Tab-separated table of C-alpha atoms in Angstrom:
chain	number	residue	atom	x	y	z
A	26	UNK	CA	5.770	23.878	-12.367
A	27	UNK	CA	5.015	20.834	-10.259
A	28	UNK	CA	6.429	17.562	-11.433
A	29	UNK	CA	4.081	14.772	-12.461
A	30	UNK	CA	4.580	11.410	-10.740
A	31	UNK	CA	5.249	8.480	-13.043
A	32	UNK	CA	5.075	4.843	-11.999
A	33	UNK	CA	6.986	2.129	-13.818
A	34	UNK	CA	6.411	-1.516	-12.957
A	35	UNK	CA	7.194	-5.081	-13.905
A	36	UNK	CA	5.758	-8.390	-12.683
A	37	UNK	CA	6.857	-12.011	-12.937
A	38	UNK	CA	5.484	-15.312	-11.609
A	39	UNK	CA	6.829	-18.843	-11.773
A	40	UNK	CA	5.387	-22.069	-10.403
A	41	UNK	CA	7.418	-24.086	-7.927
A	42	UNK	CA	8.266	-27.758	-7.899
A	43	UNK	CA	5.885	-28.825	-5.109
A	44	UNK	CA	2.663	-28.269	-7.106
A	45	UNK	CA	1.759	-28.781	-10.767
A	46	UNK	CA	-0.246	-25.532	-10.785
A	47	UNK	CA	0.861	-22.038	-9.869
A	48	UNK	CA	-1.331	-21.021	-6.937
A	49	UNK	CA	0.044	-17.480	-6.889
A	50	UNK	CA	-1.728	-14.657	-8.727
A	51	UNK	CA	-0.887	-11.032	-9.374
A	52	UNK	CA	-2.719	-8.065	-10.798
A	53	UNK	CA	-1.998	-4.518	-11.929
A	54	UNK	CA	-4.822	-2.175	-12.810
A	55	UNK	CA	-5.654	1.503	-13.139
A	56	UNK	CA	-8.736	2.723	-11.329
A	57	UNK	CA	-10.987	5.757	-11.841
A	58	UNK	CA	-14.668	6.686	-11.662
A	59	UNK	CA	-15.534	4.651	-14.748
A	60	UNK	CA	-13.926	1.295	-14.028
A	61	UNK	CA	-10.676	-0.567	-13.480
A	62	UNK	CA	-8.460	-1.385	-16.438
A	63	UNK	CA	-6.099	-4.353	-16.328
A	64	UNK	CA	-2.497	-3.492	-17.098
A	65	UNK	CA	0.242	-5.502	-18.759
A	66	UNK	CA	3.038	-7.221	-16.844
A	67	UNK	CA	5.268	-4.213	-17.412
A	68	UNK	CA	4.674	-0.611	-18.255
A	69	UNK	CA	4.767	3.044	-17.196
A	70	UNK	CA	1.952	5.483	-16.428
A	71	UNK	CA	1.485	8.950	-14.998
A	72	UNK	CA	-0.300	9.043	-11.663
A	73	UNK	CA	-2.475	11.910	-12.831
A	74	UNK	CA	-5.825	10.776	-14.258
A	75	UNK	CA	-6.167	7.444	-12.479
A	76	UNK	CA	-4.850	5.622	-9.422
A	77	UNK	CA	-2.749	2.498	-9.858
A	78	UNK	CA	-3.217	-0.688	-7.869
A	79	UNK	CA	-0.850	-3.650	-7.641
A	80	UNK	CA	-1.454	-6.856	-5.718
A	81	UNK	CA	-0.058	-10.341	-5.136
A	82	UNK	CA	-1.971	-13.275	-3.656
A	83	UNK	CA	-0.804	-16.769	-2.672
A	84	UNK	CA	-3.587	-19.346	-2.739
A	85	UNK	CA	-4.055	-22.345	-0.481
A	86	UNK	CA	-6.319	-25.374	-0.691
A	87	UNK	CA	-6.628	-28.841	-2.167
A	88	UNK	CA	-6.578	-29.509	-5.903
A	89	UNK	CA	-6.721	-26.221	-7.812
A	90	UNK	CA	-8.632	-24.432	-5.021
A	91	UNK	CA	-5.630	-22.269	-4.114
A	92	UNK	CA	-5.265	-21.039	-7.675
A	93	UNK	CA	-8.990	-20.264	-7.812
A	94	UNK	CA	-8.911	-18.421	-4.479
A	95	UNK	CA	-5.966	-16.151	-5.293
A	96	UNK	CA	-7.248	-15.217	-8.776
A	97	UNK	CA	-10.821	-14.653	-7.565
A	98	UNK	CA	-9.671	-12.361	-4.758
A	99	UNK	CA	-7.719	-10.139	-7.138
A	100	UNK	CA	-10.531	-10.061	-9.726
A	101	UNK	CA	-13.024	-9.064	-7.018
A	102	UNK	CA	-10.738	-6.311	-5.762
A	103	UNK	CA	-10.377	-4.911	-9.266
A	104	UNK	CA	-14.164	-4.803	-9.574
A	105	UNK	CA	-14.830	-3.193	-6.177
A	106	UNK	CA	-12.021	-0.673	-5.606
A	107	UNK	CA	-13.326	1.768	-8.300
A	108	UNK	CA	-16.463	2.228	-6.151
A	109	UNK	CA	-14.610	4.880	-4.144
A	110	UNK	CA	-14.213	6.995	-7.307
A	111	UNK	CA	-17.891	6.654	-8.167
A	112	UNK	CA	-18.753	7.751	-4.618
A	113	UNK	CA	-16.490	10.796	-4.985
A	114	UNK	CA	-18.168	11.684	-8.276
A	115	UNK	CA	-21.519	11.599	-6.462
A	116	UNK	CA	-20.261	14.019	-3.805
A	117	UNK	CA	-19.116	11.506	-1.180
A	118	UNK	CA	-15.473	11.135	-0.252
A	119	UNK	CA	-14.853	7.845	1.563
A	120	UNK	CA	-11.582	7.416	3.410
A	121	UNK	CA	-9.371	5.147	1.255
A	122	UNK	CA	-8.395	2.767	4.067
A	123	UNK	CA	-11.979	2.516	5.313
A	124	UNK	CA	-13.040	1.740	1.752
A	125	UNK	CA	-10.319	-0.862	1.424
A	126	UNK	CA	-11.410	-2.485	4.677
A	127	UNK	CA	-15.010	-2.691	3.450
A	128	UNK	CA	-13.943	-4.072	0.057
A	129	UNK	CA	-11.780	-6.776	1.659
A	130	UNK	CA	-14.587	-7.727	4.048
A	131	UNK	CA	-16.997	-8.235	1.152
A	132	UNK	CA	-14.430	-10.119	-0.937
A	133	UNK	CA	-13.750	-12.391	2.030
A	134	UNK	CA	-17.456	-13.159	2.300
A	135	UNK	CA	-17.628	-13.922	-1.443
A	136	UNK	CA	-14.623	-16.280	-1.342
A	137	UNK	CA	-16.196	-18.176	1.557
A	138	UNK	CA	-19.528	-18.389	-0.275
A	139	UNK	CA	-17.890	-19.785	-3.429
A	140	UNK	CA	-15.854	-22.185	-1.352
A	141	UNK	CA	-18.974	-23.617	0.222
A	142	UNK	CA	-20.598	-24.239	-3.159
A	143	UNK	CA	-18.147	-26.953	-4.136
A	144	UNK	CA	-16.564	-29.710	-2.082
A	145	UNK	CA	-13.370	-29.312	-4.160
A	146	UNK	CA	-13.095	-25.637	-3.178
A	147	UNK	CA	-14.203	-25.911	0.432
A	148	UNK	CA	-11.814	-24.130	2.768
A	149	UNK	CA	-9.903	-22.391	-0.034
A	150	UNK	CA	-7.987	-19.350	1.132
A	151	UNK	CA	-5.243	-16.948	0.113
A	152	UNK	CA	-2.897	-14.212	1.298
A	153	UNK	CA	-2.916	-10.675	0.004
A	154	UNK	CA	-0.359	-7.887	-0.441
A	155	UNK	CA	-1.867	-4.794	-2.073
A	156	UNK	CA	-0.442	-1.361	-2.874
A	157	UNK	CA	-2.861	1.339	-4.037
A	158	UNK	CA	-1.047	4.409	-5.379
A	159	UNK	CA	-2.962	7.658	-5.293
A	160	UNK	CA	-1.518	11.173	-5.628
A	161	UNK	CA	-1.585	11.501	-1.835
A	162	UNK	CA	-0.213	8.190	-0.544
A	163	UNK	CA	0.313	4.524	-1.211
A	164	UNK	CA	-2.447	2.716	0.682
A	165	UNK	CA	-1.350	-0.712	1.806
A	166	UNK	CA	-3.371	-3.739	2.818
A	167	UNK	CA	-1.921	-7.145	3.606
A	168	UNK	CA	-3.111	-10.446	4.988
A	169	UNK	CA	-0.897	-13.437	5.649
A	170	UNK	CA	2.778	-13.540	4.633
A	171	UNK	CA	2.824	-11.927	1.190
A	172	UNK	CA	4.895	-8.784	1.598
A	173	UNK	CA	5.467	-5.182	0.529
A	174	UNK	CA	8.914	-3.575	0.768
A	175	UNK	CA	9.990	0.023	0.202
A	176	UNK	CA	13.537	0.981	-0.696
A	177	UNK	CA	14.502	4.630	-0.137
A	178	UNK	CA	17.954	6.207	0.060
A	179	UNK	CA	19.615	2.775	0.018
A	180	UNK	CA	17.546	1.588	2.966
A	181	UNK	CA	15.082	-1.280	2.646
A	182	UNK	CA	12.038	-1.551	4.891
A	183	UNK	CA	9.242	-4.092	5.030
A	184	UNK	CA	6.154	-1.876	5.264
A	185	UNK	CA	3.694	-4.784	5.477
A	186	UNK	CA	3.264	-7.162	8.394
A	187	UNK	CA	3.415	-10.959	8.286
A	188	UNK	CA	0.596	-12.580	10.220
A	189	UNK	CA	2.752	-15.227	11.911
A	190	UNK	CA	4.109	-15.490	15.445
A	191	UNK	CA	7.550	-16.401	14.068
A	192	UNK	CA	7.768	-13.147	12.095
A	193	UNK	CA	6.767	-11.157	15.184
A	194	UNK	CA	9.541	-12.839	17.195
A	195	UNK	CA	12.084	-11.911	14.522
A	196	UNK	CA	10.965	-8.289	14.331
A	197	UNK	CA	11.027	-7.968	18.146
A	198	UNK	CA	14.627	-9.164	18.064
A	199	UNK	CA	13.901	-12.421	19.895
A	200	UNK	CA	15.390	-14.412	17.027
A	201	UNK	CA	17.704	-13.577	14.120
A	202	UNK	CA	16.719	-13.692	10.435
A	203	UNK	CA	18.570	-16.992	9.987
A	204	UNK	CA	16.556	-18.513	12.832
A	205	UNK	CA	13.325	-17.112	11.463
A	206	UNK	CA	13.993	-18.640	8.040
A	207	UNK	CA	14.236	-22.146	9.524
A	208	UNK	CA	11.516	-21.688	12.131
A	209	UNK	CA	9.077	-24.637	12.150
A	210	UNK	CA	6.107	-22.263	12.524
A	211	UNK	CA	7.223	-19.715	9.960
A	212	UNK	CA	4.307	-20.455	7.648
A	213	UNK	CA	1.630	-20.845	10.359
A	214	UNK	CA	-0.665	-17.962	9.389
A	215	UNK	CA	-3.220	-16.577	11.818
A	216	UNK	CA	-4.822	-14.370	9.159
A	217	UNK	CA	-5.924	-15.385	5.641
A	218	UNK	CA	-8.706	-14.434	3.269
A	219	UNK	CA	-11.361	-17.120	2.944
A	220	UNK	CA	-10.789	-20.459	4.604
A	221	UNK	CA	-14.245	-20.261	6.167
A	222	UNK	CA	-13.187	-17.402	8.434
A	223	UNK	CA	-16.125	-15.077	9.026
A	224	UNK	CA	-13.905	-12.102	9.856
A	225	UNK	CA	-10.557	-11.008	8.529
A	226	UNK	CA	-8.214	-8.478	10.108
A	227	UNK	CA	-5.814	-7.001	7.530
A	228	UNK	CA	-2.859	-4.768	8.283
A	229	UNK	CA	-3.460	-1.302	6.776
A	230	UNK	CA	-1.128	1.642	6.355
A	231	UNK	CA	-0.890	4.925	4.459
A	232	UNK	CA	2.688	5.039	3.149
A	233	UNK	CA	4.134	8.309	1.757
A	234	UNK	CA	6.178	7.935	-1.402
A	235	UNK	CA	8.503	10.183	-3.343
A	236	UNK	CA	10.536	10.278	-6.504
A	237	UNK	CA	13.253	7.648	-6.384
A	238	UNK	CA	11.377	5.236	-4.139
A	239	UNK	CA	11.247	1.605	-5.197
A	240	UNK	CA	8.663	-0.919	-4.005
A	241	UNK	CA	8.435	-4.703	-4.109
A	242	UNK	CA	5.364	-6.858	-3.646
A	243	UNK	CA	6.015	-10.599	-3.363
A	244	UNK	CA	4.711	-13.985	-2.275
A	245	UNK	CA	6.604	-16.067	0.281
A	246	UNK	CA	8.158	-18.145	-2.513
A	247	UNK	CA	10.539	-15.250	-3.172
A	248	UNK	CA	11.454	-15.024	0.543
A	249	UNK	CA	12.301	-18.733	0.547
A	250	UNK	CA	15.142	-18.084	-1.903
A	251	UNK	CA	16.488	-14.615	-1.050
A	252	UNK	CA	17.470	-12.788	2.119
A	253	UNK	CA	16.406	-9.213	2.837
A	254	UNK	CA	19.859	-7.929	1.959
A	255	UNK	CA	19.501	-9.527	-1.515
A	256	UNK	CA	16.175	-7.748	-1.987
A	257	UNK	CA	17.702	-4.431	-0.981
A	258	UNK	CA	20.691	-4.866	-3.284
A	259	UNK	CA	18.502	-5.711	-6.281
A	260	UNK	CA	16.106	-2.837	-5.674
A	261	UNK	CA	18.977	-0.340	-5.333
A	262	UNK	CA	21.219	-1.615	-8.106
A	263	UNK	CA	18.792	-2.546	-10.902
A	264	UNK	CA	18.235	0.112	-13.538
A	265	UNK	CA	14.674	-0.977	-14.394
A	266	UNK	CA	11.838	-2.916	-12.715
A	267	UNK	CA	12.198	-5.588	-15.390
A	268	UNK	CA	15.868	-6.090	-14.582
A	269	UNK	CA	15.149	-6.261	-10.850
A	270	UNK	CA	12.295	-8.767	-11.277
A	271	UNK	CA	14.386	-11.013	-13.453
A	272	UNK	CA	17.387	-10.948	-11.101
A	273	UNK	CA	15.353	-11.646	-7.966
A	274	UNK	CA	13.280	-14.406	-9.535
A	275	UNK	CA	16.342	-16.103	-10.960
A	276	UNK	CA	18.119	-16.014	-7.593
A	277	UNK	CA	15.077	-17.203	-5.611
A	278	UNK	CA	14.418	-20.153	-7.936
A	279	UNK	CA	18.091	-21.140	-7.962
A	280	UNK	CA	18.266	-21.108	-4.151
A	281	UNK	CA	14.872	-22.705	-3.512
A	282	UNK	CA	12.222	-22.880	-6.223
A	283	UNK	CA	9.993	-25.267	-4.252
A	284	UNK	CA	7.121	-22.842	-3.747
A	285	UNK	CA	5.481	-20.629	-6.372
A	286	UNK	CA	7.297	-17.304	-6.694
A	287	UNK	CA	5.604	-14.039	-7.671
A	288	UNK	CA	6.808	-10.458	-7.503
A	289	UNK	CA	6.023	-6.938	-8.696
A	290	UNK	CA	8.697	-4.240	-8.727
A	291	UNK	CA	7.647	-0.574	-8.864
A	292	UNK	CA	9.814	2.504	-9.510
A	293	UNK	CA	8.557	5.970	-8.631
A	294	UNK	CA	9.727	8.675	-11.025
A	295	UNK	CA	8.734	12.188	-12.037
A	296	UNK	CA	8.644	14.272	-15.172
């Protein structure tokens, strides 16, 4: 008898010291032909009757525009992603990544439209790191420098792509991680959602997953306070997603804590 995949998750978010408001947002929801259903900050579900989607967004803009941008983006995604299930029920089977690309394009247009309606929100923008778990694959979409990591067999891998030149230099081996972390252009993003940009070019990937895999989605506030080896150690050593979230958040805030810090930890199991 085939095993059934179970997904256990936990999420935490804490505002930093540089802003009075937390401009990060996160979301977890199940998605099927009927609708999306928001999920609690921790839980466990079988990946059998519905897909599971997790996302983190880091907002940018004056006043509370960043907070508005990040939360609106995630709310819009939760509304639009179930359209692929309704299409399948009608006899059409859209490719998941193509559907994601279309959804993100429309959400980007909506964020720009809302930003133009108010002077306070003009130019608001946000990053995105999204993991959509279906029985076949985890479909990934990311924009900016919010990240997705996978830990498998004691090896950690960033499966997303930062949209900065500094990150590309680090991954090419031109600079070391320590040099990347202090790079003056580390946060200079060439891709964001909103911000008046007519087009957006996310990084997409279909990532296989298996029992025992552990995933992390996070905003750059976490990266400010922990190195990749710390992330790998916590993902490997923590017994539960809740324990891992708590340990990583505590360490990141203790070491930095200036920026907002948000993370979702996901464990893949089977019964």
